[in-house]
Short mmCIF file of C-alpha atoms (C1' of nucleotides) in Angstrom, two decimals:
data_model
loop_
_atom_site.label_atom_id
_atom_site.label_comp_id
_atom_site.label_asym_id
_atom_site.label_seq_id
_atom_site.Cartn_x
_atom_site.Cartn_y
_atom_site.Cartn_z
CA UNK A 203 85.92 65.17 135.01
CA UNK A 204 86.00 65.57 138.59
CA UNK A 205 88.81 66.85 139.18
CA UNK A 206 89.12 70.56 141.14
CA UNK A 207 91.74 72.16 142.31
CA UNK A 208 93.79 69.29 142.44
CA UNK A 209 97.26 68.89 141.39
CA UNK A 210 99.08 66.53 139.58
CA UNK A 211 100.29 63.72 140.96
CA UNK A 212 104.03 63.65 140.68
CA UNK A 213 105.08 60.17 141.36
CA UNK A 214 108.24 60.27 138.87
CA UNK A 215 111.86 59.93 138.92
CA UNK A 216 113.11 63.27 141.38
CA UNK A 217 115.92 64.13 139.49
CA UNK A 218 115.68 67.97 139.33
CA UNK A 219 112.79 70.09 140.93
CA UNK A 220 110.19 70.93 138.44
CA UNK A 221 109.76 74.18 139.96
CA UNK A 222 113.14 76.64 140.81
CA UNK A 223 113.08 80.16 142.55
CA UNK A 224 115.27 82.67 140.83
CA UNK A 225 113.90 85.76 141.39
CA UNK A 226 116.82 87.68 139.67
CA UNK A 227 117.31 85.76 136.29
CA UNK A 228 113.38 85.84 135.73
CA UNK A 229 112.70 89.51 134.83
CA UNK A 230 115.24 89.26 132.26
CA UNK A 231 113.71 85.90 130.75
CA UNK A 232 110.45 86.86 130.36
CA UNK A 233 111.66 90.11 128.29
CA UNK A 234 113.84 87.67 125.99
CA UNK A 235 110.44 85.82 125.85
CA UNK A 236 108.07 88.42 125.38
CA UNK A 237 110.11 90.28 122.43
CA UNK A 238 109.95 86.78 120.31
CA UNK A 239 106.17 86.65 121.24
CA UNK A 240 105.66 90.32 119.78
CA UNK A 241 107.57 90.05 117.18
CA UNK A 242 105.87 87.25 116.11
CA UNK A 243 102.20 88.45 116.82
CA UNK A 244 102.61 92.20 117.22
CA UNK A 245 101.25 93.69 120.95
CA UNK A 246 97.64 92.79 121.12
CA UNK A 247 98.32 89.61 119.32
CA UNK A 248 100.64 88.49 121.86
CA UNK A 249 99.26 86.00 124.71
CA UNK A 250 101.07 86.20 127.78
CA UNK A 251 100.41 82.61 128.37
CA UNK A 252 102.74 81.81 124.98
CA UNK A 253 104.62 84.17 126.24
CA UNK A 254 104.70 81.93 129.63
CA UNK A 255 105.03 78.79 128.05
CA UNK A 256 108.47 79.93 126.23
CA UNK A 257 109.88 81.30 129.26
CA UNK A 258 109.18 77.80 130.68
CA UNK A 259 107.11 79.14 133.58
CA UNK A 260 103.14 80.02 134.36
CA UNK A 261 101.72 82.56 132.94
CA UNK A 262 101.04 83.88 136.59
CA UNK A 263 104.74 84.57 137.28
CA UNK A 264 104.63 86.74 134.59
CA UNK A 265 102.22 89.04 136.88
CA UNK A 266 104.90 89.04 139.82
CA UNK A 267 107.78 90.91 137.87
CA UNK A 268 105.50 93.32 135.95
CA UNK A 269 102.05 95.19 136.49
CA UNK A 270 100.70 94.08 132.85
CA UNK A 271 101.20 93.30 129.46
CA UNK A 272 101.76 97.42 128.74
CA UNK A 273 104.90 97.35 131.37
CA UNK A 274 106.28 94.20 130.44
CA UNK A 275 106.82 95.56 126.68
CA UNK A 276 107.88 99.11 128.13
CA UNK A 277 110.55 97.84 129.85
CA UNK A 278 111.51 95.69 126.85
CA UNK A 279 112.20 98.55 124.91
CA UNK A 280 114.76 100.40 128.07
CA UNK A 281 116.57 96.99 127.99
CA UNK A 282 117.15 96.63 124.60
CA UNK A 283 117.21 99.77 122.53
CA UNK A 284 118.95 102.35 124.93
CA UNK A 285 122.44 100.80 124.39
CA UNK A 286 121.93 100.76 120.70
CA UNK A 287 121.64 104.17 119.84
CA UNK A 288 124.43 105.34 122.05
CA UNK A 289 126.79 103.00 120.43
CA UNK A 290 126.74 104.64 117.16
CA UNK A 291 126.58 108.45 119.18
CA UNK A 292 129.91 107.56 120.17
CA UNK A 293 131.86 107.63 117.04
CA UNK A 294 130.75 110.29 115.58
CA UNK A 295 131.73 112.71 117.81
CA UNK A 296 135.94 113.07 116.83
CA UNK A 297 135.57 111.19 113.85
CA UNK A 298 138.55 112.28 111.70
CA UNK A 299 137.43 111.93 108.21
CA UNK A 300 135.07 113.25 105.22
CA UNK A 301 131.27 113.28 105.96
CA UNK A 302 131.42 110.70 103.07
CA UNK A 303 133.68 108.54 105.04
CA UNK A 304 131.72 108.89 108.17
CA UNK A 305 128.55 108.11 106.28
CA UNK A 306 129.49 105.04 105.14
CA UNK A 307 130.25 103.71 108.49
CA UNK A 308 127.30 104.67 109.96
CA UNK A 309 124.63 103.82 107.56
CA UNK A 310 124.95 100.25 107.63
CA UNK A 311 125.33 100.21 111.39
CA UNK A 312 121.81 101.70 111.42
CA UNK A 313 120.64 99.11 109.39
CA UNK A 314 122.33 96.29 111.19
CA UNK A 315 120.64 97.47 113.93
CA UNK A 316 117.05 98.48 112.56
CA UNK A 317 117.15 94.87 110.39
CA UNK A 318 118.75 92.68 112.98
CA UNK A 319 117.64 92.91 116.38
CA UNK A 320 114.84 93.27 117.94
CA UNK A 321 114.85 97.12 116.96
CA UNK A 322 112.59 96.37 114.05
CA UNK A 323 109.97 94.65 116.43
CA UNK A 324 109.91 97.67 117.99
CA UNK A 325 109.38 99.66 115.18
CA UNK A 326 106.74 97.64 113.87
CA UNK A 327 104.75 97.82 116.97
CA UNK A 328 105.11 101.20 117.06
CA UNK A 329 104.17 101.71 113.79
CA UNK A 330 101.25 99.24 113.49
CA UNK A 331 99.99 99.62 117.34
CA UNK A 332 101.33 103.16 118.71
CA UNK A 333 98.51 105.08 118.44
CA UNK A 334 96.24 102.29 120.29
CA UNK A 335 98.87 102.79 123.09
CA UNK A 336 100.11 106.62 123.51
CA UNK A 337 101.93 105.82 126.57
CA UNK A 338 104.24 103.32 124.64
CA UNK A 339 104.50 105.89 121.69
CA UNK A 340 106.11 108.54 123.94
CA UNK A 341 108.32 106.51 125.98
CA UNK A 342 109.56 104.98 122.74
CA UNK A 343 110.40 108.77 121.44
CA UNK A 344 111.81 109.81 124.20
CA UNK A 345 114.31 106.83 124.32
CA UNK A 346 114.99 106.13 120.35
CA UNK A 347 113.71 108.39 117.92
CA UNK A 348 114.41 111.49 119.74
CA UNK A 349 118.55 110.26 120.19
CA UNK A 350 118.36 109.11 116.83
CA UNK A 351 117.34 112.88 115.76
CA UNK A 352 120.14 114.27 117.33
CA UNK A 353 122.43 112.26 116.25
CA UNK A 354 121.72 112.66 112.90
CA UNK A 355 121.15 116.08 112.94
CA UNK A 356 124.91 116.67 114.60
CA UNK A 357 126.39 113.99 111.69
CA UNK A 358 124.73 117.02 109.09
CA UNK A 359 125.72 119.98 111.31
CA UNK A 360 129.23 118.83 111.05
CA UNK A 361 129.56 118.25 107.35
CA UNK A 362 127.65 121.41 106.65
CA UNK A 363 130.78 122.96 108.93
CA UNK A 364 133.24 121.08 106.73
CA UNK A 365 131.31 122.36 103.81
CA UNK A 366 130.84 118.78 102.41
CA UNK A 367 127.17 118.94 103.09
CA UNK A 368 124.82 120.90 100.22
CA UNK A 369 122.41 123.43 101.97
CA UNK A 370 118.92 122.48 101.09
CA UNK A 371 115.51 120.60 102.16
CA UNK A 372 117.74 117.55 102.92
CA UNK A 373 119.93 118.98 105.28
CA UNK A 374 117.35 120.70 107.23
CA UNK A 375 115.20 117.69 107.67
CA UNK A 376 118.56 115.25 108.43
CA UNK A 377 116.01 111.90 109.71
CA UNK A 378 115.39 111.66 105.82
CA UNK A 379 118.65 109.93 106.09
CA UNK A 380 117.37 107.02 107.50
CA UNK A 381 114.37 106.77 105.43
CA UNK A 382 115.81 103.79 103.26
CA UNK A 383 117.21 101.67 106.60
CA UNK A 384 113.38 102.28 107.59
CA UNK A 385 111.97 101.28 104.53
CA UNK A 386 114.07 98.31 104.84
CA UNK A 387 113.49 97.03 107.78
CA UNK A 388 110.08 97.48 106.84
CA UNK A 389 110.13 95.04 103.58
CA UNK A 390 111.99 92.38 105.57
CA UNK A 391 109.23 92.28 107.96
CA UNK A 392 106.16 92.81 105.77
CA UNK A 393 107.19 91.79 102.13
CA UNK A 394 109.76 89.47 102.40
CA UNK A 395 107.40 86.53 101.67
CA UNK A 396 105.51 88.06 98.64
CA UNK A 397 109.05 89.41 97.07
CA UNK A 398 112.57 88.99 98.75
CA UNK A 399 114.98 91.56 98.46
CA UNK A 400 118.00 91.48 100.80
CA UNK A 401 119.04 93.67 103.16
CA UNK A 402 122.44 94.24 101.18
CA UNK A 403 120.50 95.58 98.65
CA UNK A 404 118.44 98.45 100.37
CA UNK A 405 122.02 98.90 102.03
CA UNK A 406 124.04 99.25 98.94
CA UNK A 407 121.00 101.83 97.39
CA UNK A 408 120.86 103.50 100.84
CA UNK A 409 124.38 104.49 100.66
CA UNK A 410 124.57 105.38 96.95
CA UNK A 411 121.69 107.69 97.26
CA UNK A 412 122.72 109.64 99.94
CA UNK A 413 126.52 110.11 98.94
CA UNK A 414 125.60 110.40 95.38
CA UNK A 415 121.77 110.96 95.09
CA UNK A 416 119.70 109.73 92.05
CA UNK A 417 120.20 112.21 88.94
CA UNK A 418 123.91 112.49 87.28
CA UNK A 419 125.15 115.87 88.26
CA UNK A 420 125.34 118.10 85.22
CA UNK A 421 121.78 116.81 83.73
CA UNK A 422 119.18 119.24 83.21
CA UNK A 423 120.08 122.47 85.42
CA UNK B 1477 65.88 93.55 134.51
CA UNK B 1478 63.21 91.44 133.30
CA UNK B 1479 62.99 92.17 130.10
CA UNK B 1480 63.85 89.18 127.03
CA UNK B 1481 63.56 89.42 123.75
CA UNK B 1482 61.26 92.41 123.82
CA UNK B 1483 61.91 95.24 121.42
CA UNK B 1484 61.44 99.14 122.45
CA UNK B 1485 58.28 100.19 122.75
CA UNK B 1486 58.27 103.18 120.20
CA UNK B 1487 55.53 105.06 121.54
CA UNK B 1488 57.21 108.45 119.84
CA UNK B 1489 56.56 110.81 117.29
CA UNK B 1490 56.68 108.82 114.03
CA UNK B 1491 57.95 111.11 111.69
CA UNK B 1492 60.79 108.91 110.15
CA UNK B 1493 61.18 105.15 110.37
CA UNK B 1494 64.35 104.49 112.54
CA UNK B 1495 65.49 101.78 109.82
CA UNK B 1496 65.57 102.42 106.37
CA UNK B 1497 66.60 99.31 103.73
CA UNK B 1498 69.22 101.05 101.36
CA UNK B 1499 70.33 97.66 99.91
CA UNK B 1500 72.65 99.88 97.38
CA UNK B 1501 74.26 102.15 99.56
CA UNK B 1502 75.25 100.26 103.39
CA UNK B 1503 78.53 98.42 101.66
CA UNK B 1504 80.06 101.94 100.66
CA UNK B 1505 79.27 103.20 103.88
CA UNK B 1506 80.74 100.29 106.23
CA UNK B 1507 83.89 100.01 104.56
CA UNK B 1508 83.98 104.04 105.05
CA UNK B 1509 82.97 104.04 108.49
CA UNK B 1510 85.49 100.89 109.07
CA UNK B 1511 88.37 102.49 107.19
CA UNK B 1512 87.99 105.58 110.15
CA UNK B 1513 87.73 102.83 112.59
CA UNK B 1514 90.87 100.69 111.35
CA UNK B 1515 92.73 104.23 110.91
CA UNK B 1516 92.32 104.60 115.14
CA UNK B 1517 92.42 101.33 116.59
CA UNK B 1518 94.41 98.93 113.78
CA UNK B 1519 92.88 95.69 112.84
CA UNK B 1520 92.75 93.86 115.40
CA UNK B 1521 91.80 96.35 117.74
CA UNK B 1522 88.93 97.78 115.62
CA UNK B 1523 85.06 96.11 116.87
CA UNK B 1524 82.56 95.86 114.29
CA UNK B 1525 80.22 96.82 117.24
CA UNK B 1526 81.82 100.10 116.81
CA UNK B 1527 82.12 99.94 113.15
CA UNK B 1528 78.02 99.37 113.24
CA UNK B 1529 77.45 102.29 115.31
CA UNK B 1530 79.64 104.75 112.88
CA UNK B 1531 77.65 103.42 109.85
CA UNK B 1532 74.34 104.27 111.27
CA UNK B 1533 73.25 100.82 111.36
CA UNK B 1534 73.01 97.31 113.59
CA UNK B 1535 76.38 95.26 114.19
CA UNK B 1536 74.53 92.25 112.43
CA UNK B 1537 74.16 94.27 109.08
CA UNK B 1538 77.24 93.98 108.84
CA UNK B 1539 77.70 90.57 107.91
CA UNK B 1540 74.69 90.92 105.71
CA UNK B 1541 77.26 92.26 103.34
CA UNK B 1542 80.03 90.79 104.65
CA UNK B 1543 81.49 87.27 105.00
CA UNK B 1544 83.57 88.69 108.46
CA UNK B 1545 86.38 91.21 109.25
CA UNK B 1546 88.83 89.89 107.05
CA UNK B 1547 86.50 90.77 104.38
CA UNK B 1548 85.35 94.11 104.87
CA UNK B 1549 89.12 95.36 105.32
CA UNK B 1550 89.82 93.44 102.29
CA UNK B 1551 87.48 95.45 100.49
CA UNK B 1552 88.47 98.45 101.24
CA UNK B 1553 92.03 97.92 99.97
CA UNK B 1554 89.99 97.09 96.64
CA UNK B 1555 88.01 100.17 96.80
CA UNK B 1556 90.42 103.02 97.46
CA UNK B 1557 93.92 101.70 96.81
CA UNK B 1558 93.62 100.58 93.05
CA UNK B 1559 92.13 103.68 91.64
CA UNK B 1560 95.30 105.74 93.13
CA UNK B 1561 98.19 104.10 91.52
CA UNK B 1562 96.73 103.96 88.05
CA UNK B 1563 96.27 107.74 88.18
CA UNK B 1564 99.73 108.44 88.98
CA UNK B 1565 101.06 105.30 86.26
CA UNK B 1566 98.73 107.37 83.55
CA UNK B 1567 100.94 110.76 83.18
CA UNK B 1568 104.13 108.75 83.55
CA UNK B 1569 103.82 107.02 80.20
CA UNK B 1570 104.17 109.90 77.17
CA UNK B 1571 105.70 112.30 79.54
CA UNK B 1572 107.79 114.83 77.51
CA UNK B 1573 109.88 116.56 79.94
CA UNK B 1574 113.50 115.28 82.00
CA UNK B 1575 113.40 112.87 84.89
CA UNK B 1576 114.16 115.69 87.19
CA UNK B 1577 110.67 117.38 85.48
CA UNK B 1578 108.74 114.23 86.18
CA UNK B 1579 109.99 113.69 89.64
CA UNK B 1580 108.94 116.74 90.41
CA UNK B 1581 105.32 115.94 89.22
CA UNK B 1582 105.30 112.31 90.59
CA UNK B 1583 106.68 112.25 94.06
CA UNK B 1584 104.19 115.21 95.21
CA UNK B 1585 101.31 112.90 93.91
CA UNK B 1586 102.97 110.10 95.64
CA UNK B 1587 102.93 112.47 98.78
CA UNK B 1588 99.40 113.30 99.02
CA UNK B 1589 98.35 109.64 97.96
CA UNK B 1590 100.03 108.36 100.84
CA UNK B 1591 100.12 110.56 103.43
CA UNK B 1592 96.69 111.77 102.94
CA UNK B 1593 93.67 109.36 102.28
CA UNK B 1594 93.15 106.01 103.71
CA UNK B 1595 95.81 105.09 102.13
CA UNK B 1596 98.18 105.14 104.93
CA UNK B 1597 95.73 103.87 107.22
CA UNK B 1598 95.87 100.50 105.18
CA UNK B 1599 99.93 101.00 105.00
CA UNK B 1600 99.64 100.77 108.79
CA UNK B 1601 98.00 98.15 109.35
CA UNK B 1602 99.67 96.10 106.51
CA UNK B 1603 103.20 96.85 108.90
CA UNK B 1604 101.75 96.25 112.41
CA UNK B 1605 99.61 93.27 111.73
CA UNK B 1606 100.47 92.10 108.19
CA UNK B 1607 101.85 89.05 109.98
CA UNK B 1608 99.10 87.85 111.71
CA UNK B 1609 97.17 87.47 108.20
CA UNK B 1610 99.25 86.89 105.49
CA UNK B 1611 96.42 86.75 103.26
CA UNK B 1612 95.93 90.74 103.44
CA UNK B 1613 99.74 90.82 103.10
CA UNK B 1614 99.37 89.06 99.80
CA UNK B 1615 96.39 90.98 98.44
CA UNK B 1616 97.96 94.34 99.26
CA UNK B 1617 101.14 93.45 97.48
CA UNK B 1618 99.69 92.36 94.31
CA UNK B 1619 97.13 95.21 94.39
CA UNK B 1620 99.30 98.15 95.74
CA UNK B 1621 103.27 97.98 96.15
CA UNK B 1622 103.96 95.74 93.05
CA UNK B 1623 102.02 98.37 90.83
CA UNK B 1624 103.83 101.29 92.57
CA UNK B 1625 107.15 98.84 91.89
CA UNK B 1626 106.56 98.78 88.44
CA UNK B 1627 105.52 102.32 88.17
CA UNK B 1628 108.76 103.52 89.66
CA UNK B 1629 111.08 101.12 87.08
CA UNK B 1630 109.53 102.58 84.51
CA UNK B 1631 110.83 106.37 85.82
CA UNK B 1632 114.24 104.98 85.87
CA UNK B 1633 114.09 103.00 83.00
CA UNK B 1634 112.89 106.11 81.51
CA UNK B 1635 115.64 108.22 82.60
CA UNK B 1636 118.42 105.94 82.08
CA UNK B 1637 117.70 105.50 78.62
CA UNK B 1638 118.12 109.80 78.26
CA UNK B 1639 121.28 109.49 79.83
CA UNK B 1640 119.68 111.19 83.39
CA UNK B 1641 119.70 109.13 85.41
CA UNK B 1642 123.12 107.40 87.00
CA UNK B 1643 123.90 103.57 87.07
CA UNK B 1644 124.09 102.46 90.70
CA UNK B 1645 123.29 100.62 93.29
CA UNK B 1646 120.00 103.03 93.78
CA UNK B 1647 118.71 103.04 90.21
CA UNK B 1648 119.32 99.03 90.61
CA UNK B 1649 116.45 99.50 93.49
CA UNK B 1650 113.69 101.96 92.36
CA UNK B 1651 112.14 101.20 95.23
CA UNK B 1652 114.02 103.60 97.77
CA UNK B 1653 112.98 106.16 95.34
CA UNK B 1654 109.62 106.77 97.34
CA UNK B 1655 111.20 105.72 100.77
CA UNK B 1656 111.28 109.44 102.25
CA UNK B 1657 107.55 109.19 101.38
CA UNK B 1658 106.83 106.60 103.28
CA UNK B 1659 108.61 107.45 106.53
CA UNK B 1660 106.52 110.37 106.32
CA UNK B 1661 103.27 108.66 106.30
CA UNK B 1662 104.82 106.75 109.39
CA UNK B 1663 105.81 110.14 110.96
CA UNK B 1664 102.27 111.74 110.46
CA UNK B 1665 100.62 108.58 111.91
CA UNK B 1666 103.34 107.82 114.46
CA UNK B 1667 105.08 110.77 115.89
CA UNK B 1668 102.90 113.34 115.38
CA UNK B 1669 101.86 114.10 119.05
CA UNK B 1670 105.67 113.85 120.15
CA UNK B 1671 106.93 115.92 117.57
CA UNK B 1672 104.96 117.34 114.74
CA UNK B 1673 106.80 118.19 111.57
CA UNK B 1674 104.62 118.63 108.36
CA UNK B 1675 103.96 116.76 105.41
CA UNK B 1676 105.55 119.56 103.31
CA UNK B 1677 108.84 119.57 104.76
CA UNK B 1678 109.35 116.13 103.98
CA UNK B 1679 107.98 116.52 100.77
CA UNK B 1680 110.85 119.06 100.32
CA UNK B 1681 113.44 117.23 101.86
CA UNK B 1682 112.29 114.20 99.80
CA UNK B 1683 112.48 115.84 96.01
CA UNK B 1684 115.70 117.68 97.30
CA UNK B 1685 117.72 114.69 98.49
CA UNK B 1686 116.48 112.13 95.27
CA UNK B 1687 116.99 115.06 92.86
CA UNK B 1688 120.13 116.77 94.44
CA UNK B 1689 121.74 114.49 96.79
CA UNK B 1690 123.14 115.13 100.19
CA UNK B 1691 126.39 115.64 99.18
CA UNK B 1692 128.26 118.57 97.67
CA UNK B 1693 128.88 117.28 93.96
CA UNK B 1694 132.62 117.76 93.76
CA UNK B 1695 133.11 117.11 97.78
CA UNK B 1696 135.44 114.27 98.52
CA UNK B 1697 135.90 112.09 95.09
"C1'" DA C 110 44.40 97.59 102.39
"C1'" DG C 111 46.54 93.28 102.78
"C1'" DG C 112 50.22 90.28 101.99
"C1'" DC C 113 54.94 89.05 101.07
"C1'" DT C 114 59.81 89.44 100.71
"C1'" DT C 115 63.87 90.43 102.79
"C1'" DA C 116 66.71 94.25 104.94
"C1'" DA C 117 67.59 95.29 109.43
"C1'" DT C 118 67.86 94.55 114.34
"C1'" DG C 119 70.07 93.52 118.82
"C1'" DA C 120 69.91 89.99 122.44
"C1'" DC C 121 72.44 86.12 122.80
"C1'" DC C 122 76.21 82.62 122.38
"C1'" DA C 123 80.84 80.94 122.42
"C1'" DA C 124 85.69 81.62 122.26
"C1'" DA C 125 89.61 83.76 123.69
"C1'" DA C 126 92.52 85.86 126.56
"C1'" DA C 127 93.73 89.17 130.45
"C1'" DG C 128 94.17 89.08 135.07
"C1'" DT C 129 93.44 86.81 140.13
"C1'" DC C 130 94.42 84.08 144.07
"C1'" DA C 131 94.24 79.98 147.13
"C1'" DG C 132 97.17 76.58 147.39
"C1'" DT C 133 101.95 74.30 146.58
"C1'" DT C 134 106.76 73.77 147.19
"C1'" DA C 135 111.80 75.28 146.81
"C1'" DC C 136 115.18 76.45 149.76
"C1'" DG C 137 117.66 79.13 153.22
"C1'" DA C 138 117.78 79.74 158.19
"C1'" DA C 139 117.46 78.07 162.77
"C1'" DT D 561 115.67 68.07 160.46
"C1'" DT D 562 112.17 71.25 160.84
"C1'" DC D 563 110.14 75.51 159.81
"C1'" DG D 564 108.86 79.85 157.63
"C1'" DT D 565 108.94 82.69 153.77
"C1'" DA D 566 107.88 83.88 149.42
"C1'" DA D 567 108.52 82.28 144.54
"C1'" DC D 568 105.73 79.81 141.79
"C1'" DT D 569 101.62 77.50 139.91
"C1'" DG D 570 97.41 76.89 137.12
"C1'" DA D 571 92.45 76.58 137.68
"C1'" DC D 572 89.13 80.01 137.88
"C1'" DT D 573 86.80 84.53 137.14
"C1'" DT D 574 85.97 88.31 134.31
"C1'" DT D 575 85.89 90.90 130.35
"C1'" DT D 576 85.80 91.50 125.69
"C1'" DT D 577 84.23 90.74 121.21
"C1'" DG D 578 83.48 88.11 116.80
"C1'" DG D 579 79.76 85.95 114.94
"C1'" DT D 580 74.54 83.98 114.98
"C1'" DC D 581 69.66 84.01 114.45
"C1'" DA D 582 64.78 84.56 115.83
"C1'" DT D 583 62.12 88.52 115.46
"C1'" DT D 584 60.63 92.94 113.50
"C1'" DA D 585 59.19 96.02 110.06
"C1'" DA D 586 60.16 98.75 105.48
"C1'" DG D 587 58.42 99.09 101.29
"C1'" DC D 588 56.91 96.95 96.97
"C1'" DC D 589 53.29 94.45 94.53
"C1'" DT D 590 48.68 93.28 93.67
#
DNA sequence: AGGCTTAATGACCAAAAAGTCAGTTACGAA
DNA sequence: TTCGTAACTGACTTTTTGGTCATTAAGCCT
């Protein structure tokens, strides 16, 4: 091998450049790229060089649209989950009907978009690597959980008004809500291999246990 | 820096020997001091340099005991998961009261099993990094969740056969029974530092919500 | 006290992957 | 057509860390 610094030798059919400049479609490419490459591996997992090689470009591009591996996954999480959360804010303010009515809308939009998506990739990185990477944790807060929060909490402040909701520990905690759509998402991308269970399923108990909870009514007390 | 290969001149007061063989105890002690190492840094991120230093001992004593990583985490699932469910499965069996009675017993237990001990250290890891080694994934499934499945049919079993419990879609799924529980291990290990809310008000929320509902009974249908 | 077994050590090795930069080339402007 | 800029490349450097092994010494046995 005595080869150094020397590149290939091209000497093929020049039908389309091998190389192409596109400085704007690149940022967003390497994003796409980067969210299969964690979702597949997790953050430290990840090589940027895979995550090169699916983008179709070197791994040193990836260094002139973002400072490091850190930014290129923070700003994966302002492209993609922003958008998602205030989709579902927006029709629950002036929703006409029963807190029932409004709960069964919502709920499985918050697990189409926890279980589809890249959402859950986020989670899971949070979940698995946030405390490895504070910086990530907080901007992830800030941006998701914290919106989701609210919105919940306005979805129970409104029924409660309505007197549809019960007053209790439930109400006064409302992200307990979500807990199933989380556990969900979590069993598609941890257990699904060692035991299946759809989606539909945690869906279908998700939304009988909050409308109807566990226990018949009248039994004991 | 010349030196090579040449050990530390003691030279000191030699009161006590600065290595001690304790056959016996070192495997107890790595997997503890690698449990607090996993809990801060994951899997991947944890070095058994570190590991070494927490145990007291020489990064190559290590693999006196153990074949590699894999191992020692593997281990510890062993040692501290499998004693936990089995306590909580032992009181279920026999139990003379109503389902609303023994959810009120079990779901605290479930509570402090999960949210304190290692045990959500290992749920952590198994979310963030399950992926990258399936064959943790498939230990901690037959050691840990399938027993907790099981345990959890049995409640409902239990308490549809005395008429407590509701057909539905979340009796069909036992499963989302302990959900609540586990977003609050996530929350504890997650969110904390953004936005602490304690154990005990999810605990509340939790037995309220699975033994209540969120709905007022009569409300809407 | 001397010898022997083996637990324990930590310098070293090798692999992997993040990050750098001198050189290459697409492509718009002159 | 030529030229200049800067997008792009990938070999190289650096850092990190899992795993090895020759050497040391604790502690038992005789």
């Amino acid at each position: 091998m005595t080869k150094k610094s020397v590149t290939k030798p091209p000497a093929e059919t020049e039908t389309a450049p091998r190389r192409r400049r596109r400085k704007e479609a690149r940022p967003a490419e390497i994003i796409a790229a980067g969210m299969q490459e964690f979702a597949l591996r997790g953050f430290a997992g990840t090589r940027l060089e895979d995550v090169a090689r699916r983008a179709g470009i070197a791994k040193g591009t990836i260094y002139l649209y973002f400072e490091d591996k850190e930014s290129l996954f923070m700003a994966a999480v302002r492209e993609r989950v922003g958008p998602a959360i205030l989709e579902v804010a927006s029709f629950v303010d002036g929703f006409p009907g029963t807190t029932r009515e409004l709960l069964q809308l919502v709920i499985p939009v918050l697990h189409q978009r926890l279980v589809q998506s890249d959402l859950h990739t986020i989670l899971r990185i949070m979940i698995g690597e946030g405390s490895t990477f504070p910086g990530l944790t907080a901007l992830y807060y800030r941006e998701t959980v914290l919106r989701g929060r609210e919105l919940l909490e306005r979805i129970v402040a409104r029924g409660r008004a309505r007197g549809e909701i019960r007053d209790g520990a439930a109400a006064d905690l409302p992200l307990v809500i979500m807990a199933p759509a989380i556990m969900s998402a979590i069993w598609q991308m941890t257990f699904m291999r060692e035991a299946p269970i759809p989606p539909e399923r945690f869906l279908a108990a998700h939304l009988d246990l909050i409308t109807e909870g566990l226990l018949v009514p009248e039994a004991g007390r």
